[in-house]
Amino acid sequence: MLAVIIFCGLSVLLVLGKILRTSLSIFQRLYLPSSVIGGLLGLFIISVFHEYIPAEWINNTKKLPGFLINVIFATLFLGVTTPKFKEIFKIALPQLCLGQIMAWGQYVLGLGLSGLLLVKLFGVPEAFGNLLEIGFQGGHGTVGGMTESFLAYKWADGAALGYTVATGGMIIGIVIGMVLVNWALKKGFVKEVRTFAMRNHNERIGVYKKDEQPSAGVQTVFSDSIDSLALHLALVGVSILIGFGMLKFFQWGEVALLPDCKTRIFKGFPLFPLCMIGGVILQIFASRVKIDRLIDHRQMSRISGAALDYLVVSAVATIQISVVAKNWLPLLILIVAGAVFSVACVIFIAPRLFKEAWFERAIADFGQATGVTATGLMLLRTVDPENKTVAASSFGYKQLIHEPFMGGGLWTALALPLVFTMGWLPVWIFCSAMLILWSIIAVIIIRKNR
């Protein structure tokens, strides 16, 4: 019965979020997703009527993002025919360079601010600085996936703070992103812009016309054998199982190899990055035995999209206002610093790094580095609606290399346990070294562009 109540409650919030976005132009102009609007509505309801809502409902809803992020990461590479690494690297290197500078820079900025300033002034944990990359690059899903890590290292407030950074990052990505788009339009950096005023009614409310509704995927099997959607969900489950097996193996191996070591990195290591690897392993296996035609990436994208919407609405609705209120000033400092750094990367680095379509490519990375990948794609579609530039392919190829490590990838998952076990300074030094490395690569690319 509890599962039914939670599912129905979140479904109502999503529907109400869509109705509000369709009805109020302010939400349309801000390009806020219905899941964020529904989540904020849920947060208001829970805050006002907290005494009348059973704590069991709220506590179990908080657990949902941690599960759903596994689904999202498991689908990333299922049904994808990955081109050769050499081809990806050649096309995506400048884009990857900007993405890596933004990601490592967020660690250097976040951990540096936290270790040198925020810990002393506000008494926050050293890992407070990790929230900038986790929330901005990773988003609500990554925060949800890191919840077990927060709990393992006795920082339960980390999840609420992370969701706040993720919500702030998404809003910053959309609002400041559109400000940058209008700035680029006035400067003449972009030509093919579809501003809010240029969009038709259906585009503004986010509803396709009946004769323009795109396909959500293809059925790869006959339904009398197994429903195609059920098969794709089952493959997601298998990918998660592979990831779970890998995590348990790493935990067992760490104890077996280092029985006397008191520091356990894999004790608080999240599951979701390994689910992504599980999906890659399953896709490779399907390709080798020539059954990869049974996996349709568009269906996987719809499963991922649905999981993300439910993840965001549940994550935002259950943010602990008391925790946020207690840490509002260090949160504000962290978020503002992250926003300024990201804007600086777009304005000062991108024009020199990219030979062509510099703004289109930069705004996609800006959206992804402050919100989520979907925010980056939305901003890219605004400045390049018909994909006339190389930005879309460059950004897509870059994600194939970038996502496995940053923005919810392996390093994001590993950095938090390392800060808790080793302290912020060694991790900050490593991140600084990586930032310097990618900055050197950027300089080399810039010199070649001259």
XYZ file of C-alpha atoms in Angstrom:
450
model
C 0.000 0.000 0.000
C 2.879 2.378 0.810
C 4.403 1.913 -2.654
C 1.016 2.676 -4.225
C 0.643 5.883 -2.200
C 4.145 7.109 -3.092
C 3.766 6.277 -6.787
C 0.337 7.909 -7.028
C 1.448 10.976 -5.064
C 4.474 11.563 -7.297
C 2.343 10.960 -10.396
C -0.132 13.624 -9.264
C 2.746 16.073 -8.700
C 4.126 15.390 -12.189
C 0.718 15.945 -13.793
C 0.167 19.130 -11.789
C 3.660 20.281 -12.740
C 2.809 19.798 -16.420
C -0.513 21.630 -16.002
C 1.211 24.563 -14.299
C 3.888 24.734 -16.980
C 1.242 24.641 -19.699
C -0.889 27.294 -17.997
C 1.669 29.836 -16.708
C 3.975 31.608 -19.150
C 6.535 32.346 -16.417
C 7.408 28.638 -16.242
C 7.494 28.435 -20.043
C 9.849 31.408 -20.277
C 12.127 29.849 -17.666
C 12.006 26.494 -19.507
C 11.575 24.770 -16.155
C 10.846 21.034 -16.492
C 7.490 19.834 -15.163
C 9.337 17.543 -12.743
C 11.026 20.536 -11.051
C 7.735 22.459 -10.876
C 5.936 19.417 -9.457
C 8.768 18.849 -7.009
C 8.644 22.424 -5.760
C 4.870 22.062 -5.352
C 5.444 18.876 -3.369
C 8.073 20.626 -1.248
C 5.553 23.362 -0.445
C 2.863 20.821 0.467
C 5.205 18.786 2.682
C 6.530 21.932 4.396
C 3.056 23.308 5.147
C 1.267 20.060 5.997
C 4.208 18.166 7.489
C 2.291 17.294 10.668
C -0.423 15.509 8.680
C 1.882 13.472 6.401
C 3.237 10.225 7.910
C 7.020 10.301 8.280
C 7.141 6.824 6.716
C 5.808 8.234 3.437
C 8.458 10.955 3.276
C 11.345 8.713 4.376
C 10.543 6.074 1.761
C 10.113 8.695 -0.956
C 13.630 9.922 -0.134
C 14.972 6.466 -1.021
C 13.503 6.522 -4.526
C 16.170 8.723 -6.220
C 18.903 6.363 -5.037
C 17.220 3.502 -6.910
C 16.140 5.398 -10.025
C 19.622 6.737 -10.760
C 20.732 3.118 -11.234
C 18.077 2.745 -13.936
C 19.204 5.948 -15.672
C 22.889 5.020 -15.750
C 22.171 1.440 -16.828
C 20.410 2.728 -19.977
C 23.150 5.149 -21.097
C 24.930 2.829 -23.531
C 22.312 0.122 -24.097
C 21.317 0.121 -27.757
C 24.166 2.453 -28.716
C 26.550 1.492 -31.497
C 29.724 3.076 -30.222
C 32.055 4.379 -32.940
C 35.774 3.707 -32.775
C 37.551 5.469 -29.925
C 40.031 7.130 -32.304
C 37.181 8.663 -34.296
C 35.394 9.872 -31.144
C 38.560 11.360 -29.676
C 39.495 13.233 -32.867
C 36.080 14.893 -33.221
C 35.370 15.475 -29.539
C 38.785 16.474 -28.116
C 38.181 20.267 -27.943
C 34.664 19.683 -26.546
C 36.003 17.125 -24.081
C 38.705 19.588 -23.068
C 36.155 22.276 -22.146
C 33.990 19.744 -20.297
C 36.957 18.437 -18.310
C 38.149 21.945 -17.429
C 34.674 22.810 -16.150
C 34.370 19.570 -14.156
C 37.849 19.550 -12.581
C 37.560 23.298 -12.051
C 34.401 22.770 -10.025
C 36.306 20.362 -7.774
C 39.242 22.748 -7.399
C 36.892 25.643 -6.669
C 34.503 23.709 -4.418
C 37.107 21.845 -2.361
C 39.338 24.920 -2.167
C 36.506 27.143 -0.931
C 35.365 24.485 1.510
C 38.785 23.540 2.900
C 40.200 27.056 3.144
C 37.122 29.088 4.009
C 33.750 27.432 4.567
C 34.927 24.791 7.066
C 36.489 27.472 9.271
C 33.664 30.007 8.973
C 30.593 27.776 9.053
C 31.780 24.417 10.389
C 30.667 22.452 7.331
C 32.384 19.112 6.548
C 35.366 19.138 4.188
C 33.295 17.156 1.678
C 30.933 20.131 1.394
C 33.056 21.206 -1.582
C 32.224 17.994 -3.455
C 28.607 19.135 -3.664
C 29.444 21.639 -6.406
C 30.404 18.992 -8.969
C 27.952 16.405 -7.653
C 25.016 18.841 -7.829
C 26.010 20.874 -10.902
C 27.563 18.232 -13.145
C 25.699 15.228 -11.770
C 22.324 16.709 -10.888
C 19.548 15.272 -8.734
C 20.162 11.734 -9.920
C 23.786 11.680 -8.874
C 22.918 13.154 -5.478
C 20.332 10.416 -5.038
C 22.878 7.797 -5.997
C 25.368 9.208 -3.496
C 22.893 9.052 -0.593
C 24.295 5.749 0.661
C 27.770 7.275 0.578
C 26.600 10.247 2.640
C 25.054 7.866 5.167
C 28.099 5.584 5.215
C 30.268 8.509 6.289
C 27.675 9.839 8.745
C 26.710 12.965 6.799
C 22.990 12.490 6.257
C 22.532 16.220 5.572
C 24.687 15.858 2.460
C 21.769 14.574 0.391
C 19.484 17.533 1.219
C 22.310 19.992 0.535
C 23.195 18.182 -2.684
C 19.600 18.321 -3.932
C 19.584 22.054 -3.210
C 22.781 22.587 -5.214
C 21.335 20.461 -8.043
C 18.080 22.462 -8.080
C 19.980 25.749 -7.990
C 22.298 24.520 -10.729
C 19.428 23.508 -12.998
C 17.724 26.885 -12.594
C 21.047 28.702 -13.102
C 21.788 26.609 -16.174
C 18.463 27.513 -17.767
C 18.140 31.164 -16.685
C 21.773 32.275 -17.119
C 22.024 30.029 -20.164
C 19.209 31.967 -21.861
C 20.845 35.256 -20.815
C 24.039 34.086 -22.530
C 22.033 33.046 -25.610
C 20.514 36.524 -25.906
C 23.954 38.093 -25.353
C 25.425 35.953 -28.145
C 22.529 36.867 -30.436
C 23.111 40.608 -29.897
C 26.853 40.172 -30.469
C 26.215 38.247 -33.679
C 27.904 35.059 -32.474
C 24.841 32.986 -33.400
C 22.264 33.366 -36.152
C 19.877 30.407 -35.944
C 18.302 31.233 -32.579
C 14.753 30.259 -31.640
C 13.946 32.597 -28.768
C 10.762 32.308 -26.707
C 9.080 34.950 -28.869
C 9.856 32.933 -32.015
C 8.371 29.699 -30.707
C 4.812 28.710 -31.554
C 2.166 27.939 -28.938
C 2.823 24.188 -28.915
C 6.557 24.672 -28.461
C 5.960 27.032 -25.547
C 3.665 24.665 -23.655
C 5.738 21.625 -24.620
C 3.061 19.636 -26.480
C 3.514 18.191 -29.977
C 0.899 18.733 -32.647
C -0.943 15.516 -33.480
C 0.622 15.181 -36.941
C 4.135 15.966 -35.624
C 4.356 13.492 -32.743
C 7.691 11.630 -33.000
C 8.178 7.930 -32.395
C 9.200 6.937 -28.873
C 11.030 3.870 -30.168
C 10.486 0.658 -32.076
C 9.284 -2.721 -30.902
C 12.107 -5.181 -31.419
C 10.217 -8.393 -30.520
C 6.748 -9.827 -31.096
C 4.484 -9.090 -28.142
C 3.202 -12.678 -28.028
C 6.711 -13.735 -26.922
C 7.450 -10.838 -24.582
C 6.394 -7.216 -24.588
C 9.159 -5.062 -26.075
C 9.079 -2.589 -23.181
C 9.219 -5.462 -20.681
C 12.291 -6.855 -22.460
C 14.039 -3.485 -22.318
C 13.191 -3.081 -18.620
C 14.532 -6.590 -18.000
C 17.795 -5.714 -19.751
C 18.082 -2.649 -17.511
C 17.598 -4.956 -14.527
C 20.342 -7.286 -15.772
C 22.702 -4.325 -16.192
C 21.995 -3.214 -12.618
C 22.600 -6.781 -11.412
C 26.000 -6.834 -13.154
C 26.866 -3.533 -11.485
C 25.699 -4.811 -8.098
C 27.837 -7.927 -8.504
C 30.863 -5.793 -9.355
C 30.341 -3.612 -6.281
C 30.090 -6.616 -3.965
C 33.199 -8.116 -5.582
C 35.174 -4.889 -5.052
C 34.013 -4.689 -1.439
C 34.999 -8.311 -0.841
C 38.339 -7.841 -2.631
C 39.191 -4.765 -0.578
C 38.682 -6.680 2.658
C 40.504 -9.781 1.363
C 43.549 -7.877 0.114
C 43.726 -5.342 2.955
C 42.218 -7.080 6.007
C 43.900 -4.784 8.553
C 43.160 -1.503 6.786
C 40.608 0.606 8.658
C 39.861 2.829 5.643
C 37.359 1.251 3.260
C 36.852 3.213 0.036
C 34.315 0.788 -1.459
C 32.296 0.757 1.750
C 30.670 4.015 0.668
C 31.074 3.607 -3.097
C 27.734 4.144 -4.895
C 26.204 1.576 -7.229
C 25.117 3.718 -10.187
C 28.477 4.179 -12.025
C 28.892 0.396 -12.017
C 25.374 0.025 -13.481
C 26.629 2.065 -16.434
C 29.538 -0.358 -16.827
C 27.045 -3.218 -16.508
C 25.099 -1.741 -19.415
C 28.262 -1.448 -21.506
C 29.175 -5.082 -20.758
C 25.670 -6.238 -21.698
C 25.727 -4.199 -24.934
C 29.136 -5.624 -25.905
C 27.880 -9.142 -25.184
C 24.742 -8.550 -27.273
C 26.876 -7.268 -30.158
C 29.235 -10.250 -29.973
C 26.414 -12.806 -30.096
C 24.609 -10.667 -32.720
C 21.410 -9.988 -30.796
C 22.005 -6.261 -30.351
C 19.151 -5.603 -32.833
C 16.815 -6.533 -29.967
C 17.878 -3.412 -28.036
C 16.447 -0.075 -29.174
C 18.149 2.971 -27.670
C 15.060 5.146 -28.136
C 13.095 2.853 -25.852
C 15.980 2.962 -23.397
C 15.881 6.762 -23.591
C 12.171 6.773 -22.704
C 12.810 4.479 -19.718
C 15.649 6.785 -18.646
C 13.532 9.906 -19.169
C 10.628 8.544 -17.133
C 12.989 7.484 -14.338
C 14.593 10.954 -14.352
C 11.236 12.752 -14.075
C 10.162 10.637 -11.094
C 13.631 11.004 -9.588
C 13.612 14.810 -9.804
C 10.065 15.267 -8.493
C 10.756 12.975 -5.512
C 14.163 14.539 -4.815
C 12.978 18.160 -4.884
C 9.782 17.437 -2.934
C 11.691 15.844 -0.033
C 14.464 18.443 0.394
C 14.874 19.157 4.109
C 14.227 22.879 4.418
C 15.671 22.991 7.943
C 19.032 21.643 6.736
C 19.106 24.106 3.840
C 18.156 27.037 6.091
C 20.956 26.149 8.501
C 23.533 26.134 5.683
C 22.089 28.763 3.349
C 25.110 31.084 3.334
C 27.845 28.506 2.510
C 25.444 27.006 -0.050
C 24.933 30.408 -1.642
C 28.683 31.067 -1.769
C 29.304 27.669 -3.365
C 26.528 28.020 -5.957
C 27.424 31.606 -6.933
C 31.116 30.724 -7.252
C 30.255 27.735 -9.432
C 27.995 29.841 -11.651
C 30.621 32.577 -12.120
C 33.302 30.006 -12.975
C 31.050 28.299 -15.540
C 30.160 31.591 -17.226
C 33.848 32.543 -17.334
C 34.650 29.276 -19.129
C 32.065 30.092 -21.800
C 33.163 33.695 -22.341
C 36.956 33.429 -22.068
C 37.957 29.846 -22.932
C 35.415 28.615 -25.501
C 35.973 31.328 -28.189
C 39.671 30.431 -28.290
C 39.242 26.670 -27.965
C 36.764 26.049 -30.792
C 37.499 26.802 -34.432
C 33.850 26.868 -35.505
C 30.451 27.240 -33.817
C 32.204 28.204 -30.595
C 29.108 29.497 -28.807
C 26.856 26.612 -29.810
C 29.402 24.137 -28.488
C 30.083 26.162 -25.343
C 26.445 26.669 -24.362
C 25.801 22.923 -24.537
C 28.650 22.305 -22.103
C 27.503 25.172 -19.892
C 24.019 23.655 -19.579
C 25.425 20.213 -18.829
C 27.975 21.575 -16.340
C 25.397 23.507 -14.308
C 22.232 21.460 -14.766
C 22.089 18.112 -16.516
C 22.703 16.849 -20.045
C 19.088 17.622 -20.954
C 19.652 21.292 -20.033
C 22.694 21.423 -22.297
C 20.732 19.891 -25.182
C 17.839 22.315 -24.628
C 20.176 25.314 -24.811
C 21.902 23.839 -27.864
C 18.541 23.357 -29.582
C 17.762 27.013 -28.890
C 20.853 28.265 -30.759
C 21.102 25.475 -33.342
C 17.534 24.165 -33.846
C 18.264 22.363 -37.125
C 21.708 20.975 -36.183
C 23.461 22.999 -38.879
C 26.711 23.146 -36.899
C 29.051 20.468 -35.554
C 27.943 21.227 -31.990
C 25.452 18.366 -31.568
C 27.777 15.611 -32.811
C 30.764 17.074 -30.960
C 28.799 17.295 -27.699
C 27.386 13.776 -28.130
C 30.792 12.216 -28.780
C 32.279 14.124 -25.867
C 29.651 12.652 -23.534
C 30.750 9.120 -24.423
C 34.166 9.835 -22.887
C 33.156 12.425 -20.276
C 30.179 10.744 -18.588
C 31.897 7.510 -17.518
C 34.196 9.573 -15.283
C 32.672 12.955 -14.401
C 29.194 14.269 -13.648
C 28.118 11.111 -11.865
C 30.814 8.843 -13.283
C 33.587 6.922 -11.591
C 35.552 9.921 -10.315
C 32.430 11.582 -8.908
C 31.676 8.385 -7.018
C 35.264 7.949 -5.824
C 36.051 11.548 -4.863
C 33.587 11.692 -1.960
C 34.952 8.599 -0.133
C 38.493 9.858 -0.755
C 37.779 13.211 0.885
C 36.232 11.467 3.892
C 39.114 8.982 4.217
C 42.146 11.072 3.125
C 41.024 14.651 3.723
C 40.288 17.424 1.242
C 43.853 18.559 0.524
C 45.221 15.433 -1.274
C 42.061 15.260 -3.408
C 42.284 18.996 -4.134
C 45.932 18.616 -5.206
C 45.020 15.770 -7.561
C 42.097 17.750 -9.022
C 44.358 20.777 -9.458
C 46.882 18.611 -11.318
C 44.141 17.333 -13.625
C 42.891 20.884 -14.204
C 46.423 21.981 -15.113
C 46.787 18.986 -17.463
C 43.582 19.791 -19.345
C 44.510 23.485 -19.387
C 47.797 22.581 -21.071
C 45.887 20.507 -23.635
C 43.604 23.509 -24.199
C 46.593 25.779 -24.798
C 47.976 23.306 -27.363
C 44.618 23.203 -29.169
C 44.322 27.004 -29.095
C 47.793 27.413 -30.620
C 46.913 24.947 -33.389
C 43.769 26.958 -34.125
C 45.775 30.121 -34.867
